[in-house]
PDB file of C-alpha atoms in Angstrom:
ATOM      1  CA  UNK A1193      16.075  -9.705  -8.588  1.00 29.00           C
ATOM      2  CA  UNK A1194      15.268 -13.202  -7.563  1.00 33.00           C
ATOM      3  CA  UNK A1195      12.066 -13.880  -5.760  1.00 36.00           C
ATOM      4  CA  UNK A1196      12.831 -13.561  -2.124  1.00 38.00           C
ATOM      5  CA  UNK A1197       9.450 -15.449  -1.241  1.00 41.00           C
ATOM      6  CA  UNK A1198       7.377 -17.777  -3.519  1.00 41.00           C
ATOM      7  CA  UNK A1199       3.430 -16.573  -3.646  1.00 49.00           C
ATOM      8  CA  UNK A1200       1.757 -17.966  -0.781  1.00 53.00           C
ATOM      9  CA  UNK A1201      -2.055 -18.584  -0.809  1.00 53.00           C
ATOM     10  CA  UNK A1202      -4.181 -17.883   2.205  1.00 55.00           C
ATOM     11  CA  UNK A1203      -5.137 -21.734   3.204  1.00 57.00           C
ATOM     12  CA  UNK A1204      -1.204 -22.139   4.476  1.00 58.00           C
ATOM     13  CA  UNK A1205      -1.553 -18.973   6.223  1.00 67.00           C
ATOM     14  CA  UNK A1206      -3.252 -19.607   9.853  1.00 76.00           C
ATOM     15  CA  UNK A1207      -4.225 -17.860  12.308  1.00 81.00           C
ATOM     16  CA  UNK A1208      -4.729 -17.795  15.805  1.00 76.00           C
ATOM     17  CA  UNK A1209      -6.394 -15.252  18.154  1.00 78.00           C
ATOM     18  CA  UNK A1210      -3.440 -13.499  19.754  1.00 78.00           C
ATOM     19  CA  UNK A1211      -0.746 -14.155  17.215  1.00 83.00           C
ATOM     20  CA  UNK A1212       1.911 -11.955  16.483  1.00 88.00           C
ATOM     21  CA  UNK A1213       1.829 -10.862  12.650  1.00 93.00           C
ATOM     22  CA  UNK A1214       4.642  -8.740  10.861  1.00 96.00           C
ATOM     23  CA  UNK A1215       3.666  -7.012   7.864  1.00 96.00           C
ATOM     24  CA  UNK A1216       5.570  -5.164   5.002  1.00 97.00           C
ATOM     25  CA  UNK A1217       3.089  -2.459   2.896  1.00 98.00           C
ATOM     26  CA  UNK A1218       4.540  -0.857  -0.385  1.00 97.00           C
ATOM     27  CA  UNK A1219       2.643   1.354  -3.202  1.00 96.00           C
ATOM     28  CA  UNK A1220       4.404   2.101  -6.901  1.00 95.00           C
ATOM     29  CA  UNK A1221       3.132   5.241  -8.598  1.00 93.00           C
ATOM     30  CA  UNK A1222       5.676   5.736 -11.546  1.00 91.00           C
ATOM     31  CA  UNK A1223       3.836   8.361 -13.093  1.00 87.00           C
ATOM     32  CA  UNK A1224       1.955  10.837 -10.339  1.00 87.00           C
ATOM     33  CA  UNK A1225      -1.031  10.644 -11.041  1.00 87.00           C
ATOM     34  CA  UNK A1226      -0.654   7.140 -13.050  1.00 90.00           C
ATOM     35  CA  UNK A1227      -1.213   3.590 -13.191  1.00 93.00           C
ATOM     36  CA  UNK A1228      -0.550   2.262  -9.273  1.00 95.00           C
ATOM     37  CA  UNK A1229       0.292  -0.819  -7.807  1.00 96.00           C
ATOM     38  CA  UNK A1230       0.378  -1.996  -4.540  1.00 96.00           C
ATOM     39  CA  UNK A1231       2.476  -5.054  -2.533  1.00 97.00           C
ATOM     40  CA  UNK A1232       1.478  -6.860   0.624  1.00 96.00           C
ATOM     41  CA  UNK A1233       3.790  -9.409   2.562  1.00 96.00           C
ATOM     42  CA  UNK A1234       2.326 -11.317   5.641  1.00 95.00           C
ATOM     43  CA  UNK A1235       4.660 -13.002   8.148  1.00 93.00           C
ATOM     44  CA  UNK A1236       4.361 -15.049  10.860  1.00 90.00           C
ATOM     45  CA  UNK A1237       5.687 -18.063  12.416  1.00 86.00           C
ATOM     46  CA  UNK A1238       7.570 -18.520   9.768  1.00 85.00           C
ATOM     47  CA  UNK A1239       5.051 -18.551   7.281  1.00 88.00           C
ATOM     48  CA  UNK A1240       4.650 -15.682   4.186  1.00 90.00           C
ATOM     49  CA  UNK A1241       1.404 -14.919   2.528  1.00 91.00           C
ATOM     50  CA  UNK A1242       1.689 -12.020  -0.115  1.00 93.00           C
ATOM     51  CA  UNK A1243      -1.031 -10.333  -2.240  1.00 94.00           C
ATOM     52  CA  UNK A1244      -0.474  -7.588  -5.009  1.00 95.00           C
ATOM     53  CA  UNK A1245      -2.874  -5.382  -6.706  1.00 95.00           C
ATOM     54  CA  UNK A1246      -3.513  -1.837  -8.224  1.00 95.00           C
ATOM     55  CA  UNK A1247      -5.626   0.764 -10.093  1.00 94.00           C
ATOM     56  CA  UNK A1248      -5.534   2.190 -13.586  1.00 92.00           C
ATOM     57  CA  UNK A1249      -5.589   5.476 -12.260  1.00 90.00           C
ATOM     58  CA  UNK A1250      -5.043   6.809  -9.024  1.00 91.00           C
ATOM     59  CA  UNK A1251      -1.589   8.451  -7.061  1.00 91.00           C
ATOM     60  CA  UNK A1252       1.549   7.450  -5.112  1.00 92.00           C
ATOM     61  CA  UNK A1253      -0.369   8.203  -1.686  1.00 93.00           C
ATOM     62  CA  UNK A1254      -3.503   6.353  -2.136  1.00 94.00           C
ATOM     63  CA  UNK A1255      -2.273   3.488  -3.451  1.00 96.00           C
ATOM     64  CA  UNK A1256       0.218   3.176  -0.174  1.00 96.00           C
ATOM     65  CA  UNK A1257      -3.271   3.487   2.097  1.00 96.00           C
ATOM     66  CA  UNK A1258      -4.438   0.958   0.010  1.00 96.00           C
ATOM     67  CA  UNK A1259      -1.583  -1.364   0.704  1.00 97.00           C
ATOM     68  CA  UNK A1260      -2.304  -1.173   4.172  1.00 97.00           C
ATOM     69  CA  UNK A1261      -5.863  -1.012   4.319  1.00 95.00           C
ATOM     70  CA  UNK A1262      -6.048  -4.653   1.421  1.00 94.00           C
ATOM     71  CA  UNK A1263      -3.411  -5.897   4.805  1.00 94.00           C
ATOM     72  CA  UNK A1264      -5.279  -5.291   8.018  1.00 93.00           C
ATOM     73  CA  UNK A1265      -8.561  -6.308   5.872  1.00 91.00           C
ATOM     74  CA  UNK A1266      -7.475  -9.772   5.376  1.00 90.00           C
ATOM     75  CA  UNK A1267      -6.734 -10.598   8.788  1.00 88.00           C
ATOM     76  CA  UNK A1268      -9.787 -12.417   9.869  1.00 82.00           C
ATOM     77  CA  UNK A1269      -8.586 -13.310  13.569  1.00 82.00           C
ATOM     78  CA  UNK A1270      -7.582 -10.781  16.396  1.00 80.00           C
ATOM     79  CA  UNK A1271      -3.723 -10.176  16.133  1.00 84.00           C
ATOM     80  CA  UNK A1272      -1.051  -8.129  17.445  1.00 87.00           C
ATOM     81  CA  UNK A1273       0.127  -5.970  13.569  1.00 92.00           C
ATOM     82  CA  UNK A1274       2.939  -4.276  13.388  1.00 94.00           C
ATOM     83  CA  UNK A1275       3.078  -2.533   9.737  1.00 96.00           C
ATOM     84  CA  UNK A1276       6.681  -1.890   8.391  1.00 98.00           C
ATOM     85  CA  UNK A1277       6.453   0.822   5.878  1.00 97.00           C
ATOM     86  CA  UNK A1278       9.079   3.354   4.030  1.00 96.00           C
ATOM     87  CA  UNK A1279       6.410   5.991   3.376  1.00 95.00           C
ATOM     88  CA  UNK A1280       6.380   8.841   5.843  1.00 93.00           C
ATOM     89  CA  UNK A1281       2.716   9.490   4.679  1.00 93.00           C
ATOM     90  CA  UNK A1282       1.297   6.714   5.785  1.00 94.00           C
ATOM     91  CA  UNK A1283       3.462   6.082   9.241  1.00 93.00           C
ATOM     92  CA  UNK A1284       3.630   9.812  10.606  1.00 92.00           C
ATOM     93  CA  UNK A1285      -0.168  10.273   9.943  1.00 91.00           C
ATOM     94  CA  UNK A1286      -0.748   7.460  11.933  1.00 91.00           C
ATOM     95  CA  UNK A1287       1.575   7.537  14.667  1.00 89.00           C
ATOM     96  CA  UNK A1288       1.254  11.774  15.652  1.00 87.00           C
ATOM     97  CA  UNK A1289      -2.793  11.063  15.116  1.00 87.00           C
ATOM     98  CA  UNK A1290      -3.020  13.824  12.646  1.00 86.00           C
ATOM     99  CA  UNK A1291      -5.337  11.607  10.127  1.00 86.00           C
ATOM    100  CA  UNK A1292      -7.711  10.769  12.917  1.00 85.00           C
ATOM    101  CA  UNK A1293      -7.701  14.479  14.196  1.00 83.00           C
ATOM    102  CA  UNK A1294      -8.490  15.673  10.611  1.00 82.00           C
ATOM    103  CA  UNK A1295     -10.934  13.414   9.997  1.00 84.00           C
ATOM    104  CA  UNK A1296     -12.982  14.389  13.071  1.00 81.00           C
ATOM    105  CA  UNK A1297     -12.927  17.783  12.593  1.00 75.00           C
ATOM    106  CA  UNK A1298     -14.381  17.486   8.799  1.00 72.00           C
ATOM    107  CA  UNK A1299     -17.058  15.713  10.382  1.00 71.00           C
ATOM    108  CA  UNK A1300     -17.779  18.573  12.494  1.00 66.00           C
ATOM    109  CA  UNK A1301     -17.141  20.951   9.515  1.00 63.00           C
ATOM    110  CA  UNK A1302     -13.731  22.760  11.153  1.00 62.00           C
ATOM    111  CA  UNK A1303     -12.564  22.231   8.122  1.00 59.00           C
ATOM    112  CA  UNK A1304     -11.965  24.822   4.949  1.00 61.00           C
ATOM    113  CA  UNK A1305     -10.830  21.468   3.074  1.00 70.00           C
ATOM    114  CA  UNK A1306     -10.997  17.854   3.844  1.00 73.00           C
ATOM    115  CA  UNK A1307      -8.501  16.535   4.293  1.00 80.00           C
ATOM    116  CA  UNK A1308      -7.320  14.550   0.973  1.00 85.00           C
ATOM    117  CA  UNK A1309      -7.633  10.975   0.443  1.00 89.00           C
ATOM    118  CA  UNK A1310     -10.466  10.839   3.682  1.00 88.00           C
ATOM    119  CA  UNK A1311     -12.528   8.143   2.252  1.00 89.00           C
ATOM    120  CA  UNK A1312      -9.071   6.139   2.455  1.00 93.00           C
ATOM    121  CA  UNK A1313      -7.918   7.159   6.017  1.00 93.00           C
ATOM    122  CA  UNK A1314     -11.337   6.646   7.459  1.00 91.00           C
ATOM    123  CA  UNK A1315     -11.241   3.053   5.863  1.00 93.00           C
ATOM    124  CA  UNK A1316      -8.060   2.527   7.647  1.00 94.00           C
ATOM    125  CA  UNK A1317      -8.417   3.655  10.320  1.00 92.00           C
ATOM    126  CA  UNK A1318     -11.558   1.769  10.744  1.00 90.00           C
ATOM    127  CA  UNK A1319      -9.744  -1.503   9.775  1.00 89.00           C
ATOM    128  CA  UNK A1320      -6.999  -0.692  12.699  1.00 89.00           C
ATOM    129  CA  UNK A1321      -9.494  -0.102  15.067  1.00 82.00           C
ATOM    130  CA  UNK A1322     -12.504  -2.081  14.277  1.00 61.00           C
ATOM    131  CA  UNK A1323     -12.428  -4.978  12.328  1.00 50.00           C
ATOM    132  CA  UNK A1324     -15.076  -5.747   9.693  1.00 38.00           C
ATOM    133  CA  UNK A1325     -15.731  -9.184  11.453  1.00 41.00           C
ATOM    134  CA  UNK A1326     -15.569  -7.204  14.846  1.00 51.00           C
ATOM    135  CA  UNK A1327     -12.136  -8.105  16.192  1.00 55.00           C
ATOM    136  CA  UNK A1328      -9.787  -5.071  17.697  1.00 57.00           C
ATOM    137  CA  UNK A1329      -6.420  -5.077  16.567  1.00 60.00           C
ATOM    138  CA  UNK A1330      -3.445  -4.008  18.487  1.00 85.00           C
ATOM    139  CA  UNK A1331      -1.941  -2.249  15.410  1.00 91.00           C
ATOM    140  CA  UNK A1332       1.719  -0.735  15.281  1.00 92.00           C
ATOM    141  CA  UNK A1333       3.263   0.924  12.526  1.00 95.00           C
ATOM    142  CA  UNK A1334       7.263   1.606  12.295  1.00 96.00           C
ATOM    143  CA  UNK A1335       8.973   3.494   9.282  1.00 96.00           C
ATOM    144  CA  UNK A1336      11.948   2.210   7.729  1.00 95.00           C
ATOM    145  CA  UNK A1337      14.631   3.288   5.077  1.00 92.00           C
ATOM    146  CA  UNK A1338      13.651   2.065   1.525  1.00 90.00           C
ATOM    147  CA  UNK A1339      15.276  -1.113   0.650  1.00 84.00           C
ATOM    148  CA  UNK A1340      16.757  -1.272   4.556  1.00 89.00           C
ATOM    149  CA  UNK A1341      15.321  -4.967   4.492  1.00 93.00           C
ATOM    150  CA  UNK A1342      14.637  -7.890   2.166  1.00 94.00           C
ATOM    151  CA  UNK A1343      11.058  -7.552   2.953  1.00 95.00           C
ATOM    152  CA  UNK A1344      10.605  -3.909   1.819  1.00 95.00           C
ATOM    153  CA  UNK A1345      12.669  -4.899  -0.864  1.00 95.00           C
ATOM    154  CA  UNK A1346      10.749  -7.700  -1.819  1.00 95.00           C
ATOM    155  CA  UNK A1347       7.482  -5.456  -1.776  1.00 95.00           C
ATOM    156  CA  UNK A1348       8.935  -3.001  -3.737  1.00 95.00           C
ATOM    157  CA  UNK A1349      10.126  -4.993  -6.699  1.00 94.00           C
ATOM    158  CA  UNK A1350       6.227  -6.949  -6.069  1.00 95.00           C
ATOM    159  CA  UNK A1351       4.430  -3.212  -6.328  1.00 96.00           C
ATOM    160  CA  UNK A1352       6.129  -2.720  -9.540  1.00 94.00           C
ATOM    161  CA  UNK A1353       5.057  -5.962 -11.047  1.00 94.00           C
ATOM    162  CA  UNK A1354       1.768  -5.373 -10.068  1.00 94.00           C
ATOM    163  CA  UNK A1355       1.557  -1.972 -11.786  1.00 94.00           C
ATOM    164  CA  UNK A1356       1.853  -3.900 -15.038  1.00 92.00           C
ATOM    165  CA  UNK A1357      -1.126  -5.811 -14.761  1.00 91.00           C
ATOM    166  CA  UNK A1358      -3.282  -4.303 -18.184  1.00 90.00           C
ATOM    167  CA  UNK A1359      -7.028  -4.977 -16.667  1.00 92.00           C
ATOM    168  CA  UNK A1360      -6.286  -2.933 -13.035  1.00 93.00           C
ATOM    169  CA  UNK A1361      -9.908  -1.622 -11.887  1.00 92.00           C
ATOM    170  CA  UNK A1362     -10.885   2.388 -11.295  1.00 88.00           C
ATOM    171  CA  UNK A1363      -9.663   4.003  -8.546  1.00 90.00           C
ATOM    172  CA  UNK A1364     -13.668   4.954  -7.347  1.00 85.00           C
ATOM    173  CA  UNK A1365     -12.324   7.156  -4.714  1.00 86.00           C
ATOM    174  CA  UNK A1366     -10.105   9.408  -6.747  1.00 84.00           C
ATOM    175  CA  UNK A1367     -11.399  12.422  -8.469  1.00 64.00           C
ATOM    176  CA  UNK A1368      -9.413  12.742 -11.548  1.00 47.00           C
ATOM    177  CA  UNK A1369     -10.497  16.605 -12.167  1.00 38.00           C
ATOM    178  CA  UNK A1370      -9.163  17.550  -9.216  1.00 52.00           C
ATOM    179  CA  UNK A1371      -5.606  16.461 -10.361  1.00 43.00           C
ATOM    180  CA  UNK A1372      -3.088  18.476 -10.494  1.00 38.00           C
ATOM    181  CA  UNK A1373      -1.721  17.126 -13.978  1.00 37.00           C
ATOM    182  CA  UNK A1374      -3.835  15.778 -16.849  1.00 43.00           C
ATOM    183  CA  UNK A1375      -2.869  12.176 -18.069  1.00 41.00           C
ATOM    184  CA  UNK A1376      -2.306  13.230 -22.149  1.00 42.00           C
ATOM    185  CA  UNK A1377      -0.899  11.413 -24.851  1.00 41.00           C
ATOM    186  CA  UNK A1378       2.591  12.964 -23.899  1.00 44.00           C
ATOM    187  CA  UNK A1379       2.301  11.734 -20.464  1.00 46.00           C
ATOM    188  CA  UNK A1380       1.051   8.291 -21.630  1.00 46.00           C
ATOM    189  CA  UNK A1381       3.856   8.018 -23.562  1.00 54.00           C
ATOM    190  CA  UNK A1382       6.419   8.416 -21.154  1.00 58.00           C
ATOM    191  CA  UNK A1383       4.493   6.389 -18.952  1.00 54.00           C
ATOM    192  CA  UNK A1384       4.351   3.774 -21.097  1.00 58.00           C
ATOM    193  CA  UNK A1385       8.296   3.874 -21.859  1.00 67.00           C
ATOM    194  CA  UNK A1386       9.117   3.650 -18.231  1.00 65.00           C
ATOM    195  CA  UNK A1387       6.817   0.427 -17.579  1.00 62.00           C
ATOM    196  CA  UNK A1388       9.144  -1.253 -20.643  1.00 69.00           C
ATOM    197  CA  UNK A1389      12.022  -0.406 -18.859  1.00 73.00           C
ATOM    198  CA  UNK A1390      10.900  -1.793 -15.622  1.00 67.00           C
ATOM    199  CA  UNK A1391       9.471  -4.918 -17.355  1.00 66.00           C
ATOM    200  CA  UNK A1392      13.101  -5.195 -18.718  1.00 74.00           C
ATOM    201  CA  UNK A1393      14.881  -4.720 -15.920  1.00 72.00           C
ATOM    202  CA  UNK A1394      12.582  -7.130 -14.506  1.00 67.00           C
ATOM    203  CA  UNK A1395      13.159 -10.217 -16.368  1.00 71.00           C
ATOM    204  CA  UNK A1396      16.818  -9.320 -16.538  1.00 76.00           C
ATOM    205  CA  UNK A1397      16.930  -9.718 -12.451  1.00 71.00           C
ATOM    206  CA  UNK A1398      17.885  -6.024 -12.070  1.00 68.00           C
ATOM    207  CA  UNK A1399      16.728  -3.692  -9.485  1.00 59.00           C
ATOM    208  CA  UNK A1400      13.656  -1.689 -10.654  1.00 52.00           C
ATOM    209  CA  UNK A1401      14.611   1.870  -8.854  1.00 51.00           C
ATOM    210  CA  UNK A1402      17.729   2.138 -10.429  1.00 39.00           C
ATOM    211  CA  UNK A1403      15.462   2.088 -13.979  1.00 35.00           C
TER     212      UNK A1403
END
């Protein structure tokens, strides 16, 4: 697929108190748990800033939190967000509360198990509310259909990319005894021969989820 947007960097994105800010949030997990990337895209006044990044090991729903988290923790000015996502995780946790409910009763020990991927949820949910610099956001998050918009679409084919990246830090956060599958030399394998195909279908201009 053609780039849809060229790579912005964050000098010619500016802005002001108050401004409006659209965002687009996408995670890539092609083996669960696996190598993850992660796709930001920025938009306002016309402007596009987007940032990519990943872990060597981590899983499909952590590395969508991070996507949002690595968004609202760039803005460095008080803005009106609203955070397009196609991950039902990550919208309907927000939106019914049921993250922020969770995480209050494990801190009152309510809980027979935390709730998974806390240290994640309480880092966005701090960024939404609080910001590190001290400025509230007025944060909004809306669900849509995967690949309903060039935007998603553009963060999709961007999470992908960013999965190949070979020197991707440690997922700290993620406890890898506690997964559910091991990560042996038969899953590396077929990890490995699915990142081909998507680096194929890459440079051919195809689109990576029909791989």
């Amino acid at each position: 697929m053609k780039d849809l947007y060229p790579i912005s960097d964050e000098k010619s994105f500016s802005l002001q108190e108050g401004d409006n800010v659209e965002i687009w949030v996408e995670g890539s997990c092609p083996i669960n748990p696996g190598i993850g990337g992660y796709a930001v895209l920025l938009q306002y006044n016309g402007k596009i800033r987007e940032m990519i990044g990943g872990y060597s090991f981590t899983t499909n729903n952590r590395i969508t939190l991070m996507a949002a988290i690595v968004a609202l923790e760039s803005l460095k000015t008080q803005c009106k967000v609203t955070i397009y996502s196609d991950s039902r995780y990550l919208v309907d946790s927000i939106k019914s509360g049921y993250a922020k409910l969770r995480l209050a009763k494990d801190k009152k020990g309510n809980n027979k198990k935390e709730l998974i991927n806390a240290d994640l949820w309480q880092r966005l949910l701090s960024a939404r509310d609080n910001h590190k610099v001290g400025c509230i956001h007025k944060v909004k998050f809306i669900w849509v259909k995967r690949g309903s918009t060039p935007e998603n679409e553009r963060c999709n084919n961007l999470a992908e990319v960013a999965v190949l990246n070979p020197d991707l830090p440690k997922d700290l956060g993620y406890n890898i005894q506690k997964a559910k599958t091991g990560f042996d030399d038969v899953g590396y394998a077929r990890f490995r021969e699915k990142l081909d195909k998507i680096e194929t279908a890459i440079k051919q201009g195809q689109q990576v989820d029909k791989v």
